[in-house]
mmCIF file of N, CA and C in Angstrom:
data_model
loop_
_atom_site.group_PDB
_atom_site.id
_atom_site.type_symbol
_atom_site.label_atom_id
_atom_site.label_comp_id
_atom_site.label_asym_id
_atom_site.label_seq_id
_atom_site.Cartn_x
_atom_site.Cartn_y
_atom_site.Cartn_z
ATOM 1 N N TYR P 1 4.088 2.700 -15.287
ATOM 2 C CA TYR P 1 4.288 2.304 -14.073
ATOM 3 C C TYR P 1 5.889 3.466 -13.658
ATOM 4 N N ALA P 2 7.083 3.319 -14.169
ATOM 5 C CA ALA P 2 8.020 3.676 -14.686
ATOM 6 C C ALA P 2 7.506 5.460 -14.487
ATOM 7 N N LYS P 3 7.184 5.911 -15.310
ATOM 8 C CA LYS P 3 7.295 7.160 -15.179
ATOM 9 C C LYS P 3 6.369 7.708 -13.666
ATOM 10 N N LYS P 4 5.578 7.223 -12.963
ATOM 11 C CA LYS P 4 5.288 7.512 -11.257
ATOM 12 C C LYS P 4 6.238 7.473 -10.546
ATOM 13 N N TYR P 5 6.898 5.952 -10.287
ATOM 14 C CA TYR P 5 7.829 5.510 -10.026
ATOM 15 C C TYR P 5 9.605 4.770 -9.607
ATOM 16 N N ASP P 6 9.467 4.989 -11.365
ATOM 17 C CA ASP P 6 11.182 5.146 -11.167
ATOM 18 C C ASP P 6 12.146 6.166 -11.536
ATOM 19 N N PRO P 7 13.558 6.227 -10.986
ATOM 20 C CA PRO P 7 14.076 7.168 -10.555
ATOM 21 C C PRO P 7 14.758 7.660 -11.896
ATOM 22 N N LYS P 8 14.457 7.055 -12.984
ATOM 23 C CA LYS P 8 15.190 7.982 -13.838
ATOM 24 C C LYS P 8 14.013 9.110 -14.663
ATOM 25 N N PHE P 9 12.711 8.676 -14.479
ATOM 26 C CA PHE P 9 11.480 9.624 -14.317
ATOM 27 C C PHE P 9 11.375 10.355 -13.202
ATOM 28 N N ALA P 10 11.426 9.973 -12.126
ATOM 29 C CA ALA P 10 10.330 9.817 -11.045
ATOM 30 C C ALA P 10 10.978 10.091 -10.168
ATOM 31 N N PRO P 11 12.195 10.882 -10.130
ATOM 32 C CA PRO P 11 13.556 10.522 -8.459
ATOM 33 C C PRO P 11 12.555 11.133 -7.281
ATOM 34 N N LYS P 12 11.947 11.926 -7.229
ATOM 35 C CA LYS P 12 11.175 12.210 -5.554
ATOM 36 C C LYS P 12 10.372 11.371 -5.676
ATOM 37 N N THR P 13 9.434 11.260 -6.440
ATOM 38 C CA THR P 13 9.068 9.977 -5.722
ATOM 39 C C THR P 13 9.546 8.513 -5.640
ATOM 40 N N ALA P 14 10.482 8.209 -6.728
ATOM 41 C CA ALA P 14 11.205 7.114 -6.097
ATOM 42 C C ALA P 14 11.986 6.826 -5.435
ATOM 43 N N LYS P 15 12.616 8.193 -4.779
ATOM 44 C CA LYS P 15 13.347 7.598 -3.695
ATOM 45 C C LYS P 15 12.324 7.840 -2.751
ATOM 46 N N ILE P 16 11.077 8.271 -2.032
ATOM 47 C CA ILE P 16 10.373 8.613 -0.575
ATOM 48 C C ILE P 16 9.820 6.834 -1.000
ATOM 49 N N LEU P 17 9.528 5.999 -1.696
ATOM 50 C CA LEU P 17 9.253 4.851 -2.163
ATOM 51 C C LEU P 17 10.477 4.187 -1.489
ATOM 52 N N GLY P 18 11.812 5.004 -2.188
ATOM 53 C CA GLY P 18 12.886 3.413 -1.971
ATOM 54 C C GLY P 18 13.232 2.843 -3.409
ATOM 55 N N ASN P 19 12.561 2.896 -4.124
ATOM 56 C CA ASN P 19 13.012 2.785 -5.711
ATOM 57 C C ASN P 19 15.046 3.539 -6.260
ATOM 58 N N LYS P 20 15.315 2.393 -5.899
ATOM 59 C CA LYS P 20 16.925 3.194 -6.463
ATOM 60 C C LYS P 20 17.527 2.739 -7.760
ATOM 61 N N HIS P 21 16.729 1.706 -8.468
ATOM 62 C CA HIS P 21 17.479 1.299 -9.808
ATOM 63 C C HIS P 21 16.303 1.620 -10.519
ATOM 64 N N VAL P 22 17.088 1.964 -11.431
ATOM 65 C CA VAL P 22 16.327 1.930 -13.119
ATOM 66 C C VAL P 22 15.761 0.571 -13.128
ATOM 67 N N GLY P 23 13.620 1.014 -13.169
ATOM 68 C CA GLY P 23 13.588 -0.234 -13.334
ATOM 69 C C GLY P 23 12.444 -0.933 -12.234
ATOM 70 N N ASP P 24 12.815 -0.302 -11.169
ATOM 71 C CA ASP P 24 12.221 -0.082 -9.984
ATOM 72 C C ASP P 24 10.846 0.056 -9.908
ATOM 73 N N GLY P 25 10.297 1.449 -10.574
ATOM 74 C CA GLY P 25 8.805 1.560 -10.655
ATOM 75 C C GLY P 25 8.124 0.772 -10.998
ATOM 76 N N ALA P 26 8.519 -0.249 -12.189
ATOM 77 C CA ALA P 26 7.922 -1.148 -12.942
ATOM 78 C C ALA P 26 7.390 -2.512 -11.484
ATOM 79 N N ARG P 27 9.005 -3.075 -11.614
ATOM 80 C CA ARG P 27 9.382 -4.276 -10.646
ATOM 81 C C ARG P 27 8.172 -4.352 -8.836
ATOM 82 N N TYR P 28 8.695 -3.169 -8.511
ATOM 83 C CA TYR P 28 8.100 -2.681 -7.509
ATOM 84 C C TYR P 28 6.202 -1.952 -7.106
ATOM 85 N N HIS P 29 5.673 -2.132 -8.384
ATOM 86 C CA HIS P 29 4.224 -1.008 -8.483
ATOM 87 C C HIS P 29 3.515 -1.487 -7.824
ATOM 88 N N GLY P 30 2.257 -1.413 -7.286
ATOM 89 C CA GLY P 30 1.170 -1.513 -6.862
ATOM 90 C C GLY P 30 0.612 -2.565 -6.871
ATOM 91 N N ARG P 31 0.683 -3.810 -6.471
ATOM 92 C CA ARG P 31 0.098 -4.908 -6.076
ATOM 93 C C ARG P 31 -0.774 -5.355 -4.876
ATOM 94 N N GLY P 32 -1.583 -6.270 -4.967
ATOM 95 C CA GLY P 32 -2.301 -6.778 -3.864
ATOM 96 C C GLY P 32 -3.687 -6.007 -3.416
ATOM 97 N N PHE P 33 -4.097 -6.706 -2.232
ATOM 98 C CA PHE P 33 -5.066 -5.825 -1.923
ATOM 99 C C PHE P 33 -5.123 -4.504 -1.621
ATOM 100 N N ILE P 34 -3.929 -4.167 -1.005
ATOM 101 C CA ILE P 34 -3.876 -2.631 -1.314
ATOM 102 C C ILE P 34 -2.835 -1.806 -1.857
ATOM 103 N N GLN P 35 -2.362 -2.367 -2.661
ATOM 104 C CA GLN P 35 -1.460 -2.068 -3.889
ATOM 105 C C GLN P 35 -0.150 -0.800 -2.860
ATOM 106 N N LEU P 36 0.485 -2.622 -1.946
ATOM 107 C CA LEU P 36 1.911 -1.991 -1.816
ATOM 108 C C LEU P 36 3.019 -1.808 -3.177
ATOM 109 N N THR P 37 2.936 -0.853 -2.440
ATOM 110 C CA THR P 37 4.177 -0.023 -3.805
ATOM 111 C C THR P 37 4.906 0.520 -3.299
ATOM 112 N N GLY P 38 6.430 0.595 -3.959
ATOM 113 C CA GLY P 38 7.896 0.789 -3.561
ATOM 114 C C GLY P 38 8.901 -0.173 -2.621
ATOM 115 N N ARG P 39 10.050 -0.615 -3.982
ATOM 116 C CA ARG P 39 11.258 -1.101 -3.120
ATOM 117 C C ARG P 39 10.982 -1.319 -1.381
ATOM 118 N N ASP P 40 10.936 -0.291 -0.496
ATOM 119 C CA ASP P 40 11.083 -0.448 0.265
ATOM 120 C C ASP P 40 10.076 -0.919 1.164
ATOM 121 N N ASN P 41 8.454 -0.973 0.631
ATOM 122 C CA ASN P 41 7.268 -1.334 0.979
ATOM 123 C C ASN P 41 7.965 -2.686 0.573
ATOM 124 N N TYR P 42 7.651 -3.378 -0.230
ATOM 125 C CA TYR P 42 8.077 -4.581 -0.799
ATOM 126 C C TYR P 42 8.919 -5.244 0.283
ATOM 127 N N ARG P 43 10.570 -4.484 0.674
ATOM 128 C CA ARG P 43 11.118 -5.232 1.611
ATOM 129 C C ARG P 43 10.763 -5.070 3.065
ATOM 130 N N MET P 44 10.050 -4.154 3.803
ATOM 131 C CA MET P 44 9.417 -4.280 4.979
ATOM 132 C C MET P 44 8.589 -5.311 4.953
ATOM 133 N N ALA P 45 7.517 -5.078 4.205
ATOM 134 C CA ALA P 45 6.582 -6.405 4.052
ATOM 135 C C ALA P 45 7.118 -7.948 4.130
ATOM 136 N N GLY P 46 8.475 -7.849 3.610
ATOM 137 C CA GLY P 46 8.898 -9.153 2.560
ATOM 138 C C GLY P 46 9.255 -9.298 4.237
ATOM 139 N N GLN P 47 10.421 -9.312 4.596
ATOM 140 C CA GLN P 47 11.166 -9.155 6.003
ATOM 141 C C GLN P 47 10.200 -9.596 7.221
ATOM 142 N N ALA P 48 8.973 -8.683 7.441
ATOM 143 C CA ALA P 48 8.227 -8.776 8.423
ATOM 144 C C ALA P 48 7.148 -10.948 8.096
ATOM 145 N N LEU P 49 7.048 -10.841 6.722
ATOM 146 C CA LEU P 49 6.373 -12.102 6.810
ATOM 147 C C LEU P 49 6.764 -13.391 6.035
ATOM 148 N N GLY P 50 8.359 -13.533 5.900
ATOM 149 C CA GLY P 50 9.395 -14.043 5.887
ATOM 150 C C GLY P 50 9.252 -14.606 4.594
ATOM 151 N N ILE P 51 8.845 -13.541 3.697
ATOM 152 C CA ILE P 51 8.900 -13.791 1.889
ATOM 153 C C ILE P 51 9.871 -12.702 0.998
ATOM 154 N N ASP P 52 10.355 -13.740 0.133
ATOM 155 C CA ASP P 52 11.057 -12.866 -0.151
ATOM 156 C C ASP P 52 10.990 -11.697 -1.602
ATOM 157 N N LEU P 53 9.864 -10.795 -1.242
ATOM 158 C CA LEU P 53 9.354 -10.154 -2.395
ATOM 159 C C LEU P 53 9.912 -9.324 -2.900
ATOM 160 N N LEU P 54 11.921 -9.068 -2.118
ATOM 161 C CA LEU P 54 12.236 -8.068 -3.036
ATOM 162 C C LEU P 54 12.721 -8.787 -4.138
ATOM 163 N N ASN P 55 13.097 -9.364 -4.292
ATOM 164 C CA ASN P 55 13.481 -11.064 -5.464
ATOM 165 C C ASN P 55 11.874 -11.066 -6.361
ATOM 166 N N HIS P 56 10.905 -11.634 -5.720
ATOM 167 C CA HIS P 56 10.082 -11.898 -5.944
ATOM 168 C C HIS P 56 8.780 -11.439 -6.022
ATOM 169 N N PRO P 57 8.433 -9.989 -6.243
ATOM 170 C CA PRO P 57 7.587 -9.196 -6.370
ATOM 171 C C PRO P 57 6.019 -9.824 -6.435
ATOM 172 N N GLU P 58 6.207 -10.231 -7.474
ATOM 173 C CA GLU P 58 4.941 -10.991 -8.345
ATOM 174 C C GLU P 58 3.803 -11.574 -7.255
ATOM 175 N N LEU P 59 4.790 -11.997 -5.781
ATOM 176 C CA LEU P 59 3.615 -13.017 -5.060
ATOM 177 C C LEU P 59 3.081 -11.971 -4.470
ATOM 178 N N ALA P 60 2.847 -10.877 -4.724
ATOM 179 C CA ALA P 60 2.562 -9.909 -3.841
ATOM 180 C C ALA P 60 0.510 -9.829 -4.289
ATOM 181 N N SER P 61 1.019 -9.941 -5.497
ATOM 182 C CA SER P 61 -0.173 -10.235 -5.955
ATOM 183 C C SER P 61 -1.201 -11.449 -5.638
ATOM 184 N N LYS P 62 -0.475 -12.887 -5.056
ATOM 185 C CA LYS P 62 -1.233 -13.979 -4.940
ATOM 186 C C LYS P 62 -2.058 -13.681 -3.754
ATOM 187 N N PRO P 63 -3.502 -13.961 -3.187
ATOM 188 C CA PRO P 63 -4.260 -13.736 -2.813
ATOM 189 C C PRO P 63 -4.230 -13.908 -1.355
ATOM 190 N N GLU P 64 -3.436 -15.227 -0.978
ATOM 191 C CA GLU P 64 -3.046 -15.322 0.384
ATOM 192 C C GLU P 64 -1.885 -14.720 0.583
ATOM 193 N N VAL P 65 -1.006 -13.779 -0.430
ATOM 194 C CA VAL P 65 0.004 -12.799 0.259
ATOM 195 C C VAL P 65 -0.487 -12.246 0.487
ATOM 196 N N ALA P 66 -1.438 -11.051 -0.646
ATOM 197 C CA ALA P 66 -1.364 -9.919 -0.527
ATOM 198 C C ALA P 66 -2.508 -10.229 0.911
ATOM 199 N N ALA P 67 -3.243 -10.819 1.263
ATOM 200 C CA ALA P 67 -3.355 -10.484 2.879
ATOM 201 C C ALA P 67 -2.722 -10.667 3.927
ATOM 202 N N GLN P 68 -2.354 -11.540 3.934
ATOM 203 C CA GLN P 68 -1.439 -10.441 4.662
ATOM 204 C C GLN P 68 -0.609 -9.991 5.064
ATOM 205 N N ILE P 69 -0.223 -9.362 3.321
ATOM 206 C CA ILE P 69 0.645 -7.684 3.347
ATOM 207 C C ILE P 69 -0.595 -6.904 3.524
ATOM 208 N N ALA P 70 -2.098 -6.704 3.738
ATOM 209 C CA ALA P 70 -2.766 -6.216 3.298
ATOM 210 C C ALA P 70 -2.442 -6.619 5.261
ATOM 211 N N VAL P 71 -2.907 -7.156 6.060
ATOM 212 C CA VAL P 71 -3.140 -6.935 7.889
ATOM 213 C C VAL P 71 -1.713 -6.458 8.067
ATOM 214 N N TRP P 72 -0.373 -7.067 7.530
ATOM 215 C CA TRP P 72 0.508 -6.365 8.332
ATOM 216 C C TRP P 72 0.773 -4.376 7.547
ATOM 217 N N TYR P 73 0.431 -4.335 6.806
ATOM 218 C CA TYR P 73 0.230 -3.034 6.671
ATOM 219 C C TYR P 73 -1.200 -2.148 7.309
ATOM 220 N N TRP P 74 -2.233 -2.822 7.703
ATOM 221 C CA TRP P 74 -2.910 -2.385 8.571
ATOM 222 C C TRP P 74 -2.684 -2.307 10.226
ATOM 223 N N ASN P 75 -1.531 -3.021 11.100
ATOM 224 C CA ASN P 75 -1.643 -3.731 12.178
ATOM 225 C C ASN P 75 0.300 -2.540 12.122
ATOM 226 N N THR P 76 0.760 -1.734 10.694
ATOM 227 C CA THR P 76 1.759 -1.290 11.381
ATOM 228 C C THR P 76 2.194 0.183 11.143
ATOM 229 N N ARG P 77 1.069 0.060 9.940
ATOM 230 C CA ARG P 77 1.372 1.447 9.548
ATOM 231 C C ARG P 77 -0.466 1.836 9.144
ATOM 232 N N VAL P 78 -1.193 1.971 9.743
ATOM 233 C CA VAL P 78 -2.643 2.350 9.546
ATOM 234 C C VAL P 78 -3.412 2.069 11.222
ATOM 235 N N LYS P 79 -3.264 1.416 11.604
ATOM 236 C CA LYS P 79 -3.779 0.908 13.317
ATOM 237 C C LYS P 79 -2.973 2.191 14.012
ATOM 238 N N PRO P 80 -1.754 2.128 14.357
ATOM 239 C CA PRO P 80 -1.295 2.149 15.366
ATOM 240 C C PRO P 80 -0.760 4.685 15.484
ATOM 241 N N GLY P 81 -1.366 5.183 13.831
ATOM 242 C CA GLY P 81 -1.697 6.396 13.674
ATOM 243 C C GLY P 81 -2.622 6.518 13.956
ATOM 244 N N ILE P 82 -4.191 6.011 14.458
ATOM 245 C CA ILE P 82 -6.009 6.158 14.153
ATOM 246 C C ILE P 82 -6.228 6.395 15.697
ATOM 247 N N GLN P 83 -6.986 7.445 15.845
ATOM 248 C CA GLN P 83 -7.574 7.825 16.876
ATOM 249 C C GLN P 83 -8.768 7.204 16.788
ATOM 250 N N ASN P 84 -9.786 7.572 15.334
ATOM 251 C CA ASN P 84 -11.358 7.362 15.414
ATOM 252 C C ASN P 84 -10.739 6.965 14.035
ATOM 253 N N PHE P 85 -11.610 5.295 14.224
ATOM 254 C CA PHE P 85 -11.689 4.675 12.904
ATOM 255 C C PHE P 85 -12.731 4.959 11.875
ATOM 256 N N ALA P 86 -13.866 5.731 12.634
ATOM 257 C CA ALA P 86 -14.904 6.094 12.072
ATOM 258 C C ALA P 86 -14.716 7.404 11.035
ATOM 259 N N ASP P 87 -13.318 7.911 10.893
ATOM 260 C CA ASP P 87 -13.182 9.108 10.302
ATOM 261 C C ASP P 87 -12.584 8.413 8.832
ATOM 262 N N THR P 88 -13.068 8.390 8.079
ATOM 263 C CA THR P 88 -12.373 7.951 6.730
ATOM 264 C C THR P 88 -11.279 8.534 6.274
ATOM 265 N N ARG P 89 -11.277 9.815 5.793
ATOM 266 C CA ARG P 89 -10.141 10.665 5.497
ATOM 267 C C ARG P 89 -9.171 10.349 6.301
ATOM 268 N N ALA P 90 -9.406 10.310 7.613
ATOM 269 C CA ALA P 90 -7.445 9.811 8.380
ATOM 270 C C ALA P 90 -7.140 8.620 8.209
ATOM 271 N N VAL P 91 -7.945 7.849 7.849
ATOM 272 C CA VAL P 91 -7.732 6.045 8.001
ATOM 273 C C VAL P 91 -7.138 6.017 6.209
ATOM 274 N N THR P 92 -8.349 6.893 5.173
ATOM 275 C CA THR P 92 -7.933 6.098 4.180
ATOM 276 C C THR P 92 -5.953 7.625 3.491
ATOM 277 N N GLN P 93 -5.799 8.623 4.404
ATOM 278 C CA GLN P 93 -4.871 9.335 4.461
ATOM 279 C C GLN P 93 -3.555 8.070 4.250
ATOM 280 N N LYS P 94 -3.818 6.840 5.915
ATOM 281 C CA LYS P 94 -2.535 6.006 5.751
ATOM 282 C C LYS P 94 -2.373 5.636 5.287
ATOM 283 N N ILE P 95 -3.317 5.088 4.193
ATOM 284 C CA ILE P 95 -3.084 4.231 2.859
ATOM 285 C C ILE P 95 -2.439 4.945 1.701
ATOM 286 N N ASN P 96 -3.335 5.890 1.424
ATOM 287 C CA ASN P 96 -3.475 6.575 0.254
ATOM 288 C C ASN P 96 -3.469 8.252 0.483
ATOM 289 N N PRO P 97 -2.080 8.696 0.552
ATOM 290 C CA PRO P 97 -2.076 9.895 0.410
ATOM 291 C C PRO P 97 -2.703 11.258 -0.184
ATOM 292 N N ALA P 98 -2.636 10.666 -1.333
ATOM 293 C CA ALA P 98 -3.778 11.568 -2.131
ATOM 294 C C ALA P 98 -5.332 11.530 -1.961
ATOM 295 N N ALA P 99 -5.981 10.417 -1.321
ATOM 296 C CA ALA P 99 -7.133 10.096 -0.564
ATOM 297 C C ALA P 99 -8.025 9.945 -1.802
ATOM 298 N N LYS P 100 -7.266 9.426 -3.000
ATOM 299 C CA LYS P 100 -8.019 8.852 -4.125
ATOM 300 C C LYS P 100 -8.867 7.879 -3.940
ATOM 301 N N GLY P 101 -10.553 8.388 -4.623
ATOM 302 C CA GLY P 101 -11.362 7.626 -3.630
ATOM 303 C C GLY P 101 -11.865 7.504 -2.379
ATOM 304 N N LEU P 102 -11.873 8.378 -2.083
ATOM 305 C CA LEU P 102 -12.053 8.650 -0.692
ATOM 306 C C LEU P 102 -13.828 8.839 -0.401
ATOM 307 N N GLU P 103 -14.598 9.217 -1.118
ATOM 308 C CA GLU P 103 -16.226 9.905 -1.205
ATOM 309 C C GLU P 103 -16.649 8.086 -1.487
ATOM 310 N N ASN P 104 -16.143 7.320 -1.957
ATOM 311 C CA ASN P 104 -16.995 5.859 -2.356
ATOM 312 C C ASN P 104 -16.609 5.328 -1.135
ATOM 313 N N ARG P 105 -15.426 5.105 -0.632
ATOM 314 C CA ARG P 105 -15.310 4.779 0.441
ATOM 315 C C ARG P 105 -16.126 4.995 1.561
ATOM 316 N N HIS P 106 -15.765 6.719 1.811
ATOM 317 C CA HIS P 106 -16.748 7.127 2.611
ATOM 318 C C HIS P 106 -17.776 6.223 3.097
ATOM 319 N N GLU P 107 -19.015 6.314 1.994
ATOM 320 C CA GLU P 107 -19.744 5.727 1.724
ATOM 321 C C GLU P 107 -19.806 4.282 1.642
ATOM 322 N N ASN P 108 -18.947 3.501 1.247
ATOM 323 C CA ASN P 108 -19.133 2.023 1.777
ATOM 324 C C ASN P 108 -19.236 2.035 3.479
ATOM 325 N N PHE P 109 -18.468 2.720 4.020
ATOM 326 C CA PHE P 109 -18.114 2.935 5.243
ATOM 327 C C PHE P 109 -19.571 3.006 5.873
ATOM 328 N N LYS P 110 -20.531 4.012 5.395
ATOM 329 C CA LYS P 110 -21.518 4.314 6.246
ATOM 330 C C LYS P 110 -22.490 3.116 5.714
ATOM 331 N N ASP P 111 -22.857 2.297 4.891
ATOM 332 C CA ASP P 111 -23.557 0.978 4.568
ATOM 333 C C ASP P 111 -23.164 0.193 5.577
ATOM 334 N N TYR P 112 -21.558 -0.006 5.718
ATOM 335 C CA TYR P 112 -21.367 -1.108 6.639
ATOM 336 C C TYR P 112 -22.040 -0.692 7.858
ATOM 337 N N MET P 113 -21.598 0.094 8.153
ATOM 338 C CA MET P 113 -22.188 0.520 9.942
ATOM 339 C C MET P 113 -23.777 0.535 9.773
ATOM 340 N N ARG P 114 -24.588 1.191 8.705
ATOM 341 C CA ARG P 114 -25.976 0.230 8.995
ATOM 342 C C ARG P 114 -26.338 -1.093 8.553
ATOM 343 N N ILE P 115 -24.993 -2.303 7.890
ATOM 344 C CA ILE P 115 -25.187 -3.516 8.564
ATOM 345 C C ILE P 115 -24.952 -4.026 9.668
ATOM 346 N N ILE P 116 -23.764 -3.012 10.657
ATOM 347 C CA ILE P 116 -23.791 -3.566 12.121
ATOM 348 C C ILE P 116 -24.870 -2.723 12.819
#
């Protein structure tokens, strides 16, 4: 995590995520159902949910907290910017700008649509 998100090794990415101190990359690495990453995201989610995620980032791994974070993230970051929820690329990019796993996610969405 340090090499990907820490100010010492990846200053541009660290700045985008709000990671200010050496060690923030590891401390605020991806956790939970949506892989919440970065000091700023932990701070905002924690404030919105009334959970001290800045001082206790490990709480984001607990299923009950991870579920709250996922719903908060969806409602504040994803839902407001999407016009067509069937557009799996647009939805994915709101959560994962690199769109990793897009093909698999698209196939899962098609399976879901067949079920409903």
